[in-house]
PDB file of C-alpha atoms in Angstrom:
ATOM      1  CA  UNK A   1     -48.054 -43.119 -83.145  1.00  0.00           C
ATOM      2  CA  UNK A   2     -47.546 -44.760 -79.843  1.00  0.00           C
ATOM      3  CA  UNK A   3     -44.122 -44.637 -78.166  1.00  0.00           C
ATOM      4  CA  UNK A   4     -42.526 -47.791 -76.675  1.00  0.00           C
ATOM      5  CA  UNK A   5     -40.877 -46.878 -73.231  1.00  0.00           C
ATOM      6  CA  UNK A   6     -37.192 -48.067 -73.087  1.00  0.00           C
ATOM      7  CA  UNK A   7     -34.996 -48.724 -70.200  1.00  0.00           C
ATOM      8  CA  UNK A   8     -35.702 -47.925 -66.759  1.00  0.00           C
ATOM      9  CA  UNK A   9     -37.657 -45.487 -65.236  1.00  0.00           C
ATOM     10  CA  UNK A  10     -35.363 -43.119 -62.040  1.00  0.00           C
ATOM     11  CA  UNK A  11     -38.006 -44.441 -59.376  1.00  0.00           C
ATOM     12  CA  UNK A  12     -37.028 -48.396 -60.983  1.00  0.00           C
ATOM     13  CA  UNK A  13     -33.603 -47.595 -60.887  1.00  0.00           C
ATOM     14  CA  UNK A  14     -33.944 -45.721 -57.277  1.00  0.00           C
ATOM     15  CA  UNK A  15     -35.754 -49.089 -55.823  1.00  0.00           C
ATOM     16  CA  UNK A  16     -32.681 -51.338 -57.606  1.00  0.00           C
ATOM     17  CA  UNK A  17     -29.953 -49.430 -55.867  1.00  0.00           C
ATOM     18  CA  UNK A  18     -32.185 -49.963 -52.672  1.00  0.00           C
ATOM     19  CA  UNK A  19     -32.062 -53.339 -53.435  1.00  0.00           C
ATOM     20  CA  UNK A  20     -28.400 -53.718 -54.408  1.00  0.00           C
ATOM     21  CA  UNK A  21     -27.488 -51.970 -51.177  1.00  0.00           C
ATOM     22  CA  UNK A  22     -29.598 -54.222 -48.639  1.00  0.00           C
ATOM     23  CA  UNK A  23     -27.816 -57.273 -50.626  1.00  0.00           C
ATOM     24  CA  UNK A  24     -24.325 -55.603 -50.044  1.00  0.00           C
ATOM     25  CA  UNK A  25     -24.933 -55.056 -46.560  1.00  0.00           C
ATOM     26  CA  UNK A  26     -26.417 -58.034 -45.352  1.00  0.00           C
ATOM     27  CA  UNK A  27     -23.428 -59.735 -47.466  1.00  0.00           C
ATOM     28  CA  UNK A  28     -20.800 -57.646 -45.722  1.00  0.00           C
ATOM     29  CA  UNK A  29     -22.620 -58.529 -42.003  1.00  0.00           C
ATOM     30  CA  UNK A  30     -22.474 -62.474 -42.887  1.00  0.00           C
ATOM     31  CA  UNK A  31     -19.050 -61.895 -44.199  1.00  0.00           C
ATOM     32  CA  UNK A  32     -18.115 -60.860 -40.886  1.00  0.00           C
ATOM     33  CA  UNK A  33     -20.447 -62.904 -38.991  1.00  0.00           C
ATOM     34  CA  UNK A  34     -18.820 -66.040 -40.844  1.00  0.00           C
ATOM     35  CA  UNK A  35     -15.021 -64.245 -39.767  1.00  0.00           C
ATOM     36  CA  UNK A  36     -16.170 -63.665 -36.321  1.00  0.00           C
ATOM     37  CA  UNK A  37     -17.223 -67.292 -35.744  1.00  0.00           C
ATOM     38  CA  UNK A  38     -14.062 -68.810 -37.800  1.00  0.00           C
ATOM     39  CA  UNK A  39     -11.632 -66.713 -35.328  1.00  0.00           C
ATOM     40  CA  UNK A  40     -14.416 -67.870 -31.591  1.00  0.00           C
ATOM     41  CA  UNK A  41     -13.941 -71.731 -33.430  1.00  0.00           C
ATOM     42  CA  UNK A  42      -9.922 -70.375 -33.602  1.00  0.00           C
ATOM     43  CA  UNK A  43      -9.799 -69.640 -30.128  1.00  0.00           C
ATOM     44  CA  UNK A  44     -12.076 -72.902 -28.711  1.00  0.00           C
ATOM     45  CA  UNK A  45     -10.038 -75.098 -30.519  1.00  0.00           C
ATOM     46  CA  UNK A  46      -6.487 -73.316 -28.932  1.00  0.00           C
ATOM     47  CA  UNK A  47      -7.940 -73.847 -25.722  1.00  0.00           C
ATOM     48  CA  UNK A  48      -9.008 -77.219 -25.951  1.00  0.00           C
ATOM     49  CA  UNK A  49      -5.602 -78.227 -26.965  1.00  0.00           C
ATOM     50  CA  UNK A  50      -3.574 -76.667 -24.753  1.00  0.00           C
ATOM     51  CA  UNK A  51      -5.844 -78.342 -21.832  1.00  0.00           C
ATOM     52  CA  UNK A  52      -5.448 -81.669 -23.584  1.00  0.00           C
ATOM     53  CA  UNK A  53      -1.588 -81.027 -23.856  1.00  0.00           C
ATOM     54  CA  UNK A  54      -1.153 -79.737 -20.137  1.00  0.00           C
ATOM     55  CA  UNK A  55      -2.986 -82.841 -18.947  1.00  0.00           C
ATOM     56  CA  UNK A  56      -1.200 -85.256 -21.329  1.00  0.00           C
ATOM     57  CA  UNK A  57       1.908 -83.619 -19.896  1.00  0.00           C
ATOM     58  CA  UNK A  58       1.276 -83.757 -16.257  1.00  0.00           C
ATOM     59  CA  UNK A  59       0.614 -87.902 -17.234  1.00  0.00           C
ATOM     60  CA  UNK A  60       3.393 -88.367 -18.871  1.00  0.00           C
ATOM     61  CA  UNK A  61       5.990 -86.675 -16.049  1.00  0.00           C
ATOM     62  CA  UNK A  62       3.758 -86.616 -13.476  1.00  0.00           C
ATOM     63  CA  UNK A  63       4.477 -82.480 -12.946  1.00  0.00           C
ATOM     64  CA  UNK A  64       2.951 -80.089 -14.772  1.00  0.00           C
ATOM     65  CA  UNK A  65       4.404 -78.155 -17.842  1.00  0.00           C
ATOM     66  CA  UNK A  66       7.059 -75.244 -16.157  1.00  0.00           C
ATOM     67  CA  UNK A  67       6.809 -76.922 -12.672  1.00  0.00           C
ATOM     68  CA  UNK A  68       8.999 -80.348 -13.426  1.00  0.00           C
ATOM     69  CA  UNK A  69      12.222 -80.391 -11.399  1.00  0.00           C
ATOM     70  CA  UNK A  70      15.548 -81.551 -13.763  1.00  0.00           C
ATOM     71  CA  UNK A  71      13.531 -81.574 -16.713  1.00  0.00           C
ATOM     72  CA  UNK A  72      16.896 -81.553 -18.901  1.00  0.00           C
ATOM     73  CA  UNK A  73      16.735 -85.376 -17.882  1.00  0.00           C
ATOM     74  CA  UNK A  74      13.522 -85.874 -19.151  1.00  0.00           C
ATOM     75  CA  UNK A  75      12.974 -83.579 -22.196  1.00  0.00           C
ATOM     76  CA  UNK A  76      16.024 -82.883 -24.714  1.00  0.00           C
ATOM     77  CA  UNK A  77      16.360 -80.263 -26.823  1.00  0.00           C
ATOM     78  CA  UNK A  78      15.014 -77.703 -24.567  1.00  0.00           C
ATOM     79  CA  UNK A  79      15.859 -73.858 -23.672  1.00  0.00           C
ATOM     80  CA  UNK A  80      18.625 -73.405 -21.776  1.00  0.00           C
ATOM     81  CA  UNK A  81      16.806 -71.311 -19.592  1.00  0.00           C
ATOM     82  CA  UNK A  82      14.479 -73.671 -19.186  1.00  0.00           C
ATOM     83  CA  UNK A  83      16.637 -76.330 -18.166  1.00  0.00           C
ATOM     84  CA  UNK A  84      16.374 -76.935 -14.146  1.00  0.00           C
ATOM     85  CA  UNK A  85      19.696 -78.371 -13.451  1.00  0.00           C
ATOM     86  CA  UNK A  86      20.352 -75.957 -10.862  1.00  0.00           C
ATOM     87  CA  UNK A  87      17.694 -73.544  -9.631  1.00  0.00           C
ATOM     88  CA  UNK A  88      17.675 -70.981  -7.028  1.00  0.00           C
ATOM     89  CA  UNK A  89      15.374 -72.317  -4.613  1.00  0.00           C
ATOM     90  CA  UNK A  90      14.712 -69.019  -2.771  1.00  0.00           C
ATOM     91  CA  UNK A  91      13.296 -67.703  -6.234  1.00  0.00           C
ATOM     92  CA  UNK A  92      11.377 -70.228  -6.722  1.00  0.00           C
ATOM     93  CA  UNK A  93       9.716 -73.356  -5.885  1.00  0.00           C
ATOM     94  CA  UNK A  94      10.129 -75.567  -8.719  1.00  0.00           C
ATOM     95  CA  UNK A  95       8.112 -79.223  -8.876  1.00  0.00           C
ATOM     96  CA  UNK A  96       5.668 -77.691  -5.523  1.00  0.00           C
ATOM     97  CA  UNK A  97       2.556 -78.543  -8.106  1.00  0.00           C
ATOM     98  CA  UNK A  98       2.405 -75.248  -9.134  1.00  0.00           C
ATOM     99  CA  UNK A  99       3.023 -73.369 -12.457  1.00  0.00           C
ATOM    100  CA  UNK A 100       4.382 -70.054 -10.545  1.00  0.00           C
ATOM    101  CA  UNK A 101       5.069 -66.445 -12.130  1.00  0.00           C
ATOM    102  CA  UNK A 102       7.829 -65.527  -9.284  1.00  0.00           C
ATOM    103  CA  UNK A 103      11.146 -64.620 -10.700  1.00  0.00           C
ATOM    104  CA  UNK A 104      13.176 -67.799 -11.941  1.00  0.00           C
ATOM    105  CA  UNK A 105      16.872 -67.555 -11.995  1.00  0.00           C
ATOM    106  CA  UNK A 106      18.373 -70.421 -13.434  1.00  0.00           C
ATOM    107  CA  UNK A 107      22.698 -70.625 -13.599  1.00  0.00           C
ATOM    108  CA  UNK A 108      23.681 -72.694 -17.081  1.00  0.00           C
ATOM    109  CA  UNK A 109      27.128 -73.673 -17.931  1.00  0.00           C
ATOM    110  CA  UNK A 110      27.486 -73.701 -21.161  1.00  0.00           C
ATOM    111  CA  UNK A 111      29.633 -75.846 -23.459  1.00  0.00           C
ATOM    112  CA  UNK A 112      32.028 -73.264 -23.922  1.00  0.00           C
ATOM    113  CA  UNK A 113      32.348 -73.806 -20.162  1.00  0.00           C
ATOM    114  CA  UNK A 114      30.907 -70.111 -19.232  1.00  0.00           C
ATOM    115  CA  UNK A 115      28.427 -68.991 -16.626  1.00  0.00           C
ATOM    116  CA  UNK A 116      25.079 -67.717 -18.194  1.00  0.00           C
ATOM    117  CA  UNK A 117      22.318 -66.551 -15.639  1.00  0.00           C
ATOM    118  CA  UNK A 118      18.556 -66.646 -17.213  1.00  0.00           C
ATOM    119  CA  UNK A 119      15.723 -64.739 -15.928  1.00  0.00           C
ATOM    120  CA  UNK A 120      12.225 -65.547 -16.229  1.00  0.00           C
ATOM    121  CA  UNK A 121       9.424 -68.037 -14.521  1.00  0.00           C
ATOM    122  CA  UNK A 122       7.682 -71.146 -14.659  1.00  0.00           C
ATOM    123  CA  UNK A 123       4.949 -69.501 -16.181  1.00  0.00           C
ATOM    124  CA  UNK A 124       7.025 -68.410 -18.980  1.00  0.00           C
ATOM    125  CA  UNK A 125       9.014 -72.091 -19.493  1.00  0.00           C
ATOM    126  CA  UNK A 126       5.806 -73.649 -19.836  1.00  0.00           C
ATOM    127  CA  UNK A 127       5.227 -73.546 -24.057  1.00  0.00           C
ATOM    128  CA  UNK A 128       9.051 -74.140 -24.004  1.00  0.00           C
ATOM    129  CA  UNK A 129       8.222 -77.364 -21.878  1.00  0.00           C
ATOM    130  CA  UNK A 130       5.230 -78.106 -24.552  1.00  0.00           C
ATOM    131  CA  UNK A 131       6.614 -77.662 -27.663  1.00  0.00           C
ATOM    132  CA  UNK A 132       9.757 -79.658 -27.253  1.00  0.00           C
ATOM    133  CA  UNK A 133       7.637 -82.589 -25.442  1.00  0.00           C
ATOM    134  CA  UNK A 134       6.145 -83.023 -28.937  1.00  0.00           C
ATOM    135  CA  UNK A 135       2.149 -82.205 -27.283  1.00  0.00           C
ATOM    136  CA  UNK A 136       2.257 -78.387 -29.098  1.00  0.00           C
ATOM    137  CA  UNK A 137       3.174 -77.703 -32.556  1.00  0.00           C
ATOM    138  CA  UNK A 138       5.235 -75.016 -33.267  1.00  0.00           C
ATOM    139  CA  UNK A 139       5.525 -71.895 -31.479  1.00  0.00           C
ATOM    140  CA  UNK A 140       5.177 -68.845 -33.349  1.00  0.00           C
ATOM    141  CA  UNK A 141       5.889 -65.872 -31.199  1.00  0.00           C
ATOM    142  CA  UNK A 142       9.590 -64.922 -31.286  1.00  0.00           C
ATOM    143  CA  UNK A 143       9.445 -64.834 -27.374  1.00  0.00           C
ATOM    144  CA  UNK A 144       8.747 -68.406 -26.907  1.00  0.00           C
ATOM    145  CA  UNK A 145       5.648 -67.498 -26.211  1.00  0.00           C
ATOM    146  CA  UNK A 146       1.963 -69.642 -27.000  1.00  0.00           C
ATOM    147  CA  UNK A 147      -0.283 -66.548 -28.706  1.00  0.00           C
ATOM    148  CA  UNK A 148      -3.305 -66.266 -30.670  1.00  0.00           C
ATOM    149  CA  UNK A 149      -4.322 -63.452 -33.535  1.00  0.00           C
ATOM    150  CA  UNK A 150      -5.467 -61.302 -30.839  1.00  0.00           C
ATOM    151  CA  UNK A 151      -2.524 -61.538 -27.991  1.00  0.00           C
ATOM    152  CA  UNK A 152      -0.354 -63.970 -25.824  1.00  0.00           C
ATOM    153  CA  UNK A 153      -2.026 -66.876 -23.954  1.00  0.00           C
ATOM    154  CA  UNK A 154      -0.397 -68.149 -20.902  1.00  0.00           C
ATOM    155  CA  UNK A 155      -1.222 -71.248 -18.599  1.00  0.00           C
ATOM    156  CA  UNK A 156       0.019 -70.092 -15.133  1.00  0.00           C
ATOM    157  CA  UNK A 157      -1.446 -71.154 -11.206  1.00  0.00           C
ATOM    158  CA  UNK A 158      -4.924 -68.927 -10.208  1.00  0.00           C
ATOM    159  CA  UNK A 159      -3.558 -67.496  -7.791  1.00  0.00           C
ATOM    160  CA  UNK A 160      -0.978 -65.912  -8.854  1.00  0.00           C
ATOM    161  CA  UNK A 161      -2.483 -64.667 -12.214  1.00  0.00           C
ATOM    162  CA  UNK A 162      -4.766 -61.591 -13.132  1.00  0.00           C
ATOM    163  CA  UNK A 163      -7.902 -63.750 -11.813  1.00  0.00           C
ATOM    164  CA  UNK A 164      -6.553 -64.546  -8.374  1.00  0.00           C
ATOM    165  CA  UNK A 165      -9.576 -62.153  -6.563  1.00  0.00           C
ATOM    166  CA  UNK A 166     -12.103 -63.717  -8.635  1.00  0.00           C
ATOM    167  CA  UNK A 167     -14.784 -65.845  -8.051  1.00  0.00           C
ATOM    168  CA  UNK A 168     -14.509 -68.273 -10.907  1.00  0.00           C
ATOM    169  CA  UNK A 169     -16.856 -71.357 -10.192  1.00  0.00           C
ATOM    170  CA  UNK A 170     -14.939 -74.551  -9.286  1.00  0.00           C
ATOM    171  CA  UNK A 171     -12.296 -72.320  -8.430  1.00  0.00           C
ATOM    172  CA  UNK A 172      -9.780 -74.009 -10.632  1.00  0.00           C
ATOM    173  CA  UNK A 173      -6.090 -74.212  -9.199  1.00  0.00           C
ATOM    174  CA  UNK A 174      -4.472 -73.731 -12.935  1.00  0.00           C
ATOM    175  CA  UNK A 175      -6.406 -71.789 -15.652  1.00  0.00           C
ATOM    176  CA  UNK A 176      -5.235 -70.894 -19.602  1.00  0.00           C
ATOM    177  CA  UNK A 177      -5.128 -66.585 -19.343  1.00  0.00           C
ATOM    178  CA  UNK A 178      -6.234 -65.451 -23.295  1.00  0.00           C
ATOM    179  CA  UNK A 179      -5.036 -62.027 -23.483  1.00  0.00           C
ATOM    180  CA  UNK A 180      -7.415 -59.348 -25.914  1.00  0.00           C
ATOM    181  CA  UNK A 181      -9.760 -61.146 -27.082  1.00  0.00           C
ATOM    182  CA  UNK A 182     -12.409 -58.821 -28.649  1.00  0.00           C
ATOM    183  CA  UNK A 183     -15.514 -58.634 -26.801  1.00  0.00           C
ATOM    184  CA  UNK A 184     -17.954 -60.748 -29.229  1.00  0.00           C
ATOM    185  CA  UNK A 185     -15.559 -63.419 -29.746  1.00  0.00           C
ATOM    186  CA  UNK A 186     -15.212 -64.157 -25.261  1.00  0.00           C
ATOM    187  CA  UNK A 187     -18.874 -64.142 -25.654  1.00  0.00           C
ATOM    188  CA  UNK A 188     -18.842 -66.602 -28.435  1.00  0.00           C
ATOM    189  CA  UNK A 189     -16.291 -68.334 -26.772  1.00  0.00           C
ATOM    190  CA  UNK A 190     -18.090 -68.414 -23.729  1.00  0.00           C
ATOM    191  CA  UNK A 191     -21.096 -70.253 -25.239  1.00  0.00           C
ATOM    192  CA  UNK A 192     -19.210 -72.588 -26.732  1.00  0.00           C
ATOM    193  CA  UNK A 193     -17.172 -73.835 -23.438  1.00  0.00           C
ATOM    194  CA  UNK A 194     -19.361 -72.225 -20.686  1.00  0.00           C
ATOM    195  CA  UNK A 195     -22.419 -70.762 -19.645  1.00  0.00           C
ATOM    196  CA  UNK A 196     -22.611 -67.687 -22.692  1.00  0.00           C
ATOM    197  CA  UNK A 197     -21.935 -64.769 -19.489  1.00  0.00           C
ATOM    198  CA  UNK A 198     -18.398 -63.940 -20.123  1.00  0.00           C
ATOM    199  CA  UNK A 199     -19.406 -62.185 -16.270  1.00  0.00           C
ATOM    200  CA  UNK A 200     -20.332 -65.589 -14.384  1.00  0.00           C
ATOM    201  CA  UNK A 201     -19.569 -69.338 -14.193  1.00  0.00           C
ATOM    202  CA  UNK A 202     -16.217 -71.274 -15.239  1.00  0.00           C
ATOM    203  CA  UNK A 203     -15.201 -69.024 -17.864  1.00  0.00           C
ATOM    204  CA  UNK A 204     -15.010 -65.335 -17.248  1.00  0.00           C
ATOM    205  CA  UNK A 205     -13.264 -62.187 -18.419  1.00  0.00           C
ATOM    206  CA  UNK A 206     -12.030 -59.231 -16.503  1.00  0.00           C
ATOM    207  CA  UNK A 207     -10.604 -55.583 -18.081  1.00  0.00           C
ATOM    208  CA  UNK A 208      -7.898 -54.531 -15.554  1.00  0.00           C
ATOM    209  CA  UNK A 209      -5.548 -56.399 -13.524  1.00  0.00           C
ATOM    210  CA  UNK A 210      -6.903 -54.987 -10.485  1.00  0.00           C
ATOM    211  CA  UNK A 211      -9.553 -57.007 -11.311  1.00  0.00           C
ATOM    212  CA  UNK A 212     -12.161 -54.953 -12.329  1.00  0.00           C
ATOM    213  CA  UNK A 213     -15.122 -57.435 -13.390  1.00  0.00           C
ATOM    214  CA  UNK A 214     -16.890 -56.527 -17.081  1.00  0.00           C
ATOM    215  CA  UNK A 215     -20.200 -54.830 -16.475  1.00  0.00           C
ATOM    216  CA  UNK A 216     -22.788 -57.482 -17.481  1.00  0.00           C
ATOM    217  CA  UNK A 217     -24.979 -55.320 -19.299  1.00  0.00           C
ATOM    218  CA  UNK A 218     -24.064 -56.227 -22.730  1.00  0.00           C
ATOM    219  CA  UNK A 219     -24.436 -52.431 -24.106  1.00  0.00           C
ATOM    220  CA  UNK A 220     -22.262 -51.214 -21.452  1.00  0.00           C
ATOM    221  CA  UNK A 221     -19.076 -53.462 -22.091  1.00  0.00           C
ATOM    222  CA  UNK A 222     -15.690 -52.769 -23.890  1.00  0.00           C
ATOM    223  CA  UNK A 223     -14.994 -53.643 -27.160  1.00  0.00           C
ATOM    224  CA  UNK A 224     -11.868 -55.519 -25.952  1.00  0.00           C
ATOM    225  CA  UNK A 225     -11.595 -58.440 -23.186  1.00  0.00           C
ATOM    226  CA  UNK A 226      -8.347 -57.688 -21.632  1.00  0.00           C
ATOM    227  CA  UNK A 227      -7.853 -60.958 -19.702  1.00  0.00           C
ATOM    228  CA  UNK A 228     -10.425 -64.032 -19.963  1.00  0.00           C
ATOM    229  CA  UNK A 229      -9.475 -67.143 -18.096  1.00  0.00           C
ATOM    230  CA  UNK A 230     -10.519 -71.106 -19.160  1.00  0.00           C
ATOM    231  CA  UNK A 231     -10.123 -73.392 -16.491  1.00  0.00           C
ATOM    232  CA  UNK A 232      -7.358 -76.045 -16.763  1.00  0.00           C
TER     233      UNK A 232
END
């Protein structure tokens, strides 16, 4: 009598795992794929906002965000220590057209009548200046500061941020400085905003504050931009 063969044979279930595992993989590579590209879209669209807001600021007040002289007359509701109403010019050079990073000492009176000094910059007043202008939405850090899901993000003058020895075309006088951004997502960035080379054009990244430029060889970079730099 002849035997019907049931189930599966170990070769047919050997080539189904195969199977099962290629499916799993490629799902867990488009899964991240599909994260990577959500957080480079993340980042784009932070940048693109923040240029839009520093512009729509400098319009409106005719300084930019940091650098306006008195702002306490012209924005309410802001940081004390981001007030202006009496600065120590030899600290600083507030409304020169410059957002500087040079120690800011600025002497409040509060309305308890007592002397509070603040320390800080322009650099550092500028998400204050921002947010409370109504072109930001809230600020999340618990600094004050403007940061992404990978680290801080600061709008400061060229010069006198981590990019000042480097060559970035149009040599841009202000630029937005994205702290950590993983390697993959600068790149993505990059070919979103720039020219795709996170080592050439507009748009660049650097790993030291020295600088030390990124080796252009793609195999040979790290897996973490430390500082990359979008023109304002």
């Amino acid at each position: 009598m002849d035997h019907k063969q049931t189930g599966f044979s170990l070769i047919e279930v050997a080539i189904a795992m195969v199977i099962m595992g290629l499916l799993v993989g490629s799902g867990i590579l488009l899964g991240r794929s599909l994260i990577g590209s959500g957080h480079s879209q993340e980042i784009v669209a932070m940048a693109t906002d923040l240029n839009i807001a520093v512009k729509n600021f400098k319009e409106r007040y005719h300084y930019f965000p940091g650098d306006l002289p008195d702002a306490k007359d012209d924005i309410t509701g802001m940081d004390l220590s981001c007030h202006y109403n009496n600065k120590n010019s030899a600290t600083v050079q507030i409304g020169n057209g410059e957002i500087d990073t040079s120690s800011l000492t600025i002497t409040i009176i509060d309305s308890d009548h007592h002397q509070v000094i603040y320390h800080g910059s322009e650099a550092t007043c500028v998400p204050n200046h921002l947010y409370k202008a109504g072109l930001i939405q809230r600020i999340p850090d618990k600094d004050g500061d403007i940061v992404s899901r990978f680290g801080k993000v600061r709008i400061m003058a060229t010069a006198q941020s981590s990019f000042k020895d480097v060559a970035l075309d149009g040599h841009p006088d202000h630029i937005i400085q994205l702290e950590n951004l993983p390697v993959e997502i600068a790149r993505d960035v990059d070919r979103y905003l720039d020219n795709g080379d996170i080592t050439t054009g507009r748009m660049q990244g650097i790993n030291a504050t020295a600088p030390l430029a990124i080796d252009p060889d793609p195999n040979n970079q790290p897996e973490t931009v430390r500082f990359y730099a979008v023109p304002l």
